[in-house]
Amino acid sequence: MTTSRTVTLPSGAVVPALGQGTWHMGDDPDRRAEEIAALRHGIDLGLTLIDTAEMYGGGRAEELVGEAVRRRRDDVFLVSKVLPSHADARGTVDSCHASLRRLGTDRLDLYLLHWRGPVPLEETVEALEGLVAQGTIGAWGVSNLDVDDLAELPAAAHPDTDQILYNLTRRGPEYDLIPRCRELAVPLMAYSPVEQGGLLGHAALGGVAEAHGATPAQVALAWVLRQEDVIAIPKAGSRAHVEENAAARSLRLSADDLAALARAFPPPERKVPLEVL
């Protein structure tokens, strides 16, 4: 097994740079056993950070994850998210406990605000910090917050991560959000790192992949993972897909590879509003 590079979060938790996402998992009962087996296989391969959310399948993804990690809770770093419509003082706590019930655990390692909504950030952060103080969550973070949003967090607040859409076709965060997060010492967590498969037919990816004896998906993941403070959470619904993702950890892109990819997917030259899926 390739040893996974790790990222140290502001809370001190050390997590693998390559984890497992669960968006759109748990939706098809016929695939449930296969998806559970995939998550368990990922844990065996060191992909022990598992990201989910109360929104995913109306809680079905959390239930799937709960079954997958049963009797292996201490082997994984569990991340879930509260919907912005639930993120007031009472709703944040209630949503967290509902997620814990679906996951079959007494704690979350990291709990995120899924995106910004009508509730003042200060109120949400206070609720999240209360959950940390109670030991219900290990730490809190945010998702889909841009530079201006981060500036509105309470002065003493320090999220463990900002989970954002980031991949070769979504390089906007490189202009200002990634630099700002580095100034704040906030690692990023990249969701949809292969653009839900939309990247895989691109000729530039295919060329780099062929040169390395790799797959386009592995190149796309290796490109995201080239940065030491970025975590990637691709979804994989089968054992074979998990193995493909895990193998991306050993792929090192050369300066020529990166230049070729930059020609095909140019970095931003100006501010780009943070994109979401």
XYZ file of N, CA, C and O in Angstrom, residues 13-91:
316
model
N -5.296 17.798 14.121
C -5.613 16.500 13.513
C -4.785 16.302 12.250
O -4.597 17.234 11.461
N -4.296 15.091 12.063
C -3.525 14.739 10.877
C -4.382 13.811 10.021
O -4.822 12.753 10.485
N -4.628 14.223 8.788
C -5.540 13.481 7.920
C -4.846 13.154 6.600
O -3.917 13.852 6.184
N -5.292 12.096 5.916
C -4.719 11.804 4.602
C -5.112 12.868 3.584
O -6.230 13.388 3.621
N -4.187 13.200 2.698
C -4.468 14.202 1.674
C -5.496 13.699 0.669
O -6.163 14.504 0.003
N -5.629 12.405 0.539
C -6.628 11.819 -0.349
C -7.642 11.063 0.503
O -7.300 10.117 1.218
N -8.885 11.523 0.432
C -9.953 10.876 1.182
C -11.011 10.313 0.256
O -10.760 10.048 -0.928
N -12.222 10.153 0.795
C -13.339 9.606 0.028
C -14.559 10.515 0.189
O -14.957 10.837 1.313
N -15.141 10.908 -0.934
C -16.379 11.662 -0.926
C -17.567 10.734 -1.097
O -17.428 9.600 -1.569
N -18.754 11.234 -0.735
C -19.945 10.369 -0.797
C -21.147 11.046 -1.448
O -22.266 10.552 -1.321
N -20.924 12.157 -2.133
C -22.029 12.823 -2.813
C -22.602 11.871 -3.863
O -21.857 11.287 -4.661
N -23.917 11.689 -3.868
C -24.653 10.783 -4.770
C -24.495 9.317 -4.393
O -24.937 8.444 -5.148
N -23.916 9.030 -3.252
C -23.882 7.650 -2.777
C -25.078 7.411 -1.860
O -25.561 8.331 -1.199
N -25.551 6.183 -1.838
C -26.700 5.833 -1.024
C -28.033 6.068 -1.705
O -29.087 5.810 -1.113
N -28.006 6.550 -2.931
C -29.252 6.865 -3.631
C -29.911 5.642 -4.276
O -31.126 5.612 -4.452
N -29.099 4.661 -4.649
C -29.598 3.490 -5.368
C -29.490 2.259 -4.470
O -28.383 1.773 -4.215
N -30.608 1.726 -3.993
C -30.549 0.553 -3.110
C -29.826 -0.637 -3.737
O -29.196 -1.428 -3.015
N -29.884 -0.750 -5.046
C -29.235 -1.874 -5.714
C -27.715 -1.783 -5.666
O -27.023 -2.779 -5.894
N -27.202 -0.595 -5.387
C -25.747 -0.426 -5.351
C -25.208 -0.323 -3.928
O -24.011 -0.124 -3.719
N -26.092 -0.455 -2.957
C -25.704 -0.216 -1.567
C -24.538 -1.111 -1.129
O -23.556 -0.625 -0.562
N -24.641 -2.395 -1.368
C -23.587 -3.315 -0.932
C -22.260 -2.976 -1.611
O -21.202 -3.005 -0.964
N -22.317 -2.652 -2.900
C -21.094 -2.316 -3.635
C -20.464 -1.036 -3.091
O -19.235 -0.946 -2.940
N -21.296 -0.045 -2.768
C -20.772 1.225 -2.261
C -20.185 1.064 -0.858
O -19.144 1.663 -0.544
N -20.813 0.262 -0.032
C -20.259 -0.006 1.299
C -18.922 -0.723 1.178
O -17.946 -0.382 1.868
N -18.863 -1.709 0.290
C -17.602 -2.424 0.074
C -16.513 -1.482 -0.432
O -15.337 -1.606 -0.044
N -16.895 -0.525 -1.292
C -15.923 0.437 -1.809
C -15.364 1.305 -0.686
O -14.149 1.540 -0.594
N -16.238 1.820 0.174
C -15.774 2.648 1.281
C -14.857 1.858 2.209
O -13.802 2.362 2.647
N -15.223 0.626 2.503
C -14.387 -0.192 3.389
C -13.045 -0.495 2.741
O -12.001 -0.499 3.415
N -13.050 -0.739 1.454
C -11.795 -0.996 0.748
C -10.920 0.256 0.762
O -9.699 0.172 0.928
N -11.543 1.412 0.609
C -10.796 2.657 0.686
C -10.123 2.827 2.040
O -8.970 3.272 2.120
N -10.835 2.496 3.110
C -10.229 2.565 4.446
C -9.008 1.648 4.510
O -7.950 2.025 5.021
N -9.148 0.432 3.977
C -8.025 -0.508 3.964
C -6.822 0.062 3.217
O -5.669 -0.238 3.560
N -7.078 0.884 2.204
C -6.007 1.462 1.385
C -5.486 2.781 1.954
O -4.640 3.420 1.338
N -6.001 3.194 3.092
C -5.506 4.404 3.718
C -6.291 5.658 3.424
O -5.899 6.747 3.850
N -7.408 5.530 2.707
C -8.254 6.682 2.410
C -9.248 6.836 3.562
O -10.449 6.624 3.414
N -8.747 7.200 4.701
C -9.516 7.112 5.945
C -10.311 8.375 6.258
O -11.098 8.376 7.211
N -10.128 9.446 5.512
C -10.997 10.617 5.652
C -12.223 10.377 4.786
O -12.107 10.189 3.569
N -13.399 10.378 5.394
C -14.648 10.171 4.660
C -15.524 11.400 4.863
O -15.832 11.783 5.993
N -15.920 12.003 3.751
C -16.725 13.219 3.775
C -18.157 12.910 3.373
O -18.399 12.212 2.381
N -19.101 13.443 4.135
C -20.506 13.275 3.805
C -21.256 14.544 4.227
O -20.641 15.553 4.532
N -22.582 14.494 4.223
C -23.379 15.673 4.576
C -24.820 15.251 4.808
O -25.301 14.277 4.214
N -25.517 16.010 5.649
C -26.929 15.709 5.871
C -27.742 15.868 4.588
O -28.775 15.225 4.413
N -27.278 16.712 3.679
C -28.000 16.956 2.433
C -27.942 15.765 1.479
O -28.862 15.543 0.695
N -26.863 15.004 1.511
C -26.647 13.966 0.512
C -27.710 12.867 0.648
O -27.718 12.104 1.621
N -28.575 12.816 -0.314
C -29.623 11.802 -0.310
C -30.574 11.936 0.859
O -31.185 10.942 1.272
N -30.722 13.164 1.401
C -31.600 13.340 2.545
C -31.183 12.511 3.745
O -32.027 12.054 4.526
N -29.870 12.312 3.910
C -29.351 11.524 5.028
C -28.949 10.111 4.654
O -28.307 9.415 5.456
N -29.297 9.658 3.459
C -28.978 8.269 3.076
C -27.476 8.040 2.969
O -26.989 6.934 3.274
N -26.732 9.041 2.533
C -25.282 8.873 2.443
C -24.678 8.691 3.830
O -23.778 7.864 4.021
N -25.166 9.460 4.802
C -24.658 9.288 6.161
C -24.982 7.888 6.688
O -24.142 7.252 7.343
N -26.174 7.391 6.408
C -26.528 6.048 6.851
C -25.614 5.007 6.198
O -25.189 4.034 6.849
N -25.309 5.204 4.923
C -24.404 4.301 4.211
C -23.023 4.328 4.848
O -22.410 3.282 5.098
N -22.521 5.527 5.115
C -21.213 5.658 5.745
C -21.224 4.990 7.119
O -20.277 4.290 7.497
N -22.301 5.213 7.872
C -22.400 4.604 9.189
C -22.265 3.094 9.145
O -21.577 2.489 9.984
N -22.913 2.485 8.157
C -22.790 1.031 8.024
C -21.383 0.638 7.605
O -20.835 -0.358 8.094
N -20.776 1.431 6.724
C -19.440 1.100 6.240
C -18.386 1.165 7.340
O -17.422 0.386 7.330
N -18.543 2.082 8.286
C -17.514 2.258 9.315
C -17.867 1.547 10.622
O -17.133 1.671 11.605
N -18.968 0.820 10.642
C -19.344 0.096 11.850
C -18.204 -0.827 12.284
O -17.614 -1.539 11.472
N -17.855 -0.756 13.529
C -16.750 -1.503 14.141
C -15.384 -1.015 13.655
O -14.357 -1.622 13.986
N -15.369 0.073 12.859
C -14.088 0.649 12.418
C -14.065 2.153 12.656
O -13.288 2.861 12.029
N -14.911 2.614 13.555
C -15.034 4.055 13.759
C -13.697 4.711 14.084
O -13.403 5.810 13.607
N -12.877 4.064 14.894
C -11.619 4.680 15.297
C -10.584 4.689 14.185
O -9.532 5.325 14.326
N -10.874 4.019 13.072
C -9.949 3.995 11.940
C -10.166 5.146 10.970
O -9.376 5.325 10.044
N -11.251 5.892 11.162
C -11.613 6.892 10.151
C -11.747 8.282 10.762
O -11.946 8.453 11.965
N -11.624 9.268 9.875
C -11.830 10.675 10.216
C -13.101 11.093 9.500
O -13.128 11.248 8.280
N -14.185 11.266 10.284
C -15.499 11.519 9.708
C -15.777 13.013 9.605
O -15.647 13.754 10.584
N -16.219 13.421 8.418
C -16.580 14.816 8.148
C -18.031 14.847 7.681
O -18.423 14.067 6.811
N -18.838 15.726 8.252
C -20.178 15.951 7.735
C -20.464 17.446 7.740
O -19.636 18.253 8.182
N -21.658 17.809 7.249
C -21.963 19.226 7.038
C -23.410 19.528 7.419
O -24.303 18.699 7.217
N -23.600 20.744 7.910
C -24.926 21.236 8.239
C -25.422 22.141 7.118
O -24.683 22.971 6.599
N -26.665 21.952 6.727
C -27.266 22.821 5.721
C -27.371 24.253 6.242
O -27.643 24.480 7.426
N -27.186 25.256 5.382
C -27.292 26.649 5.847
C -28.659 26.993 6.417
O -28.761 27.822 7.318
N -29.712 26.351 5.923
C -31.055 26.615 6.451
C -31.237 26.077 7.862
O -32.196 26.437 8.546
N -30.321 25.207 8.308
C -30.381 24.634 9.651
C -29.341 25.247 10.582
O -29.243 24.834 11.750
N -28.564 26.208 10.086
C -27.328 26.593 10.767
C -27.487 27.707 11.788
O -26.549 28.459 12.046
N -28.680 27.823 12.403
C -28.816 28.767 13.509
C -28.370 28.072 14.797
O -27.913 26.921 14.785
N -28.509 28.781 15.926
C -27.967 28.267 17.178
C -28.545 26.900 17.539
O -27.803 25.981 17.914
N -29.844 26.735 17.429
C -30.486 25.465 17.788
C -30.368 24.446 16.650
O -30.099 23.261 16.879
N -30.575 24.908 15.430
C -30.579 23.989 14.299
C -29.240 23.314 14.060
O -29.185 22.139 13.661
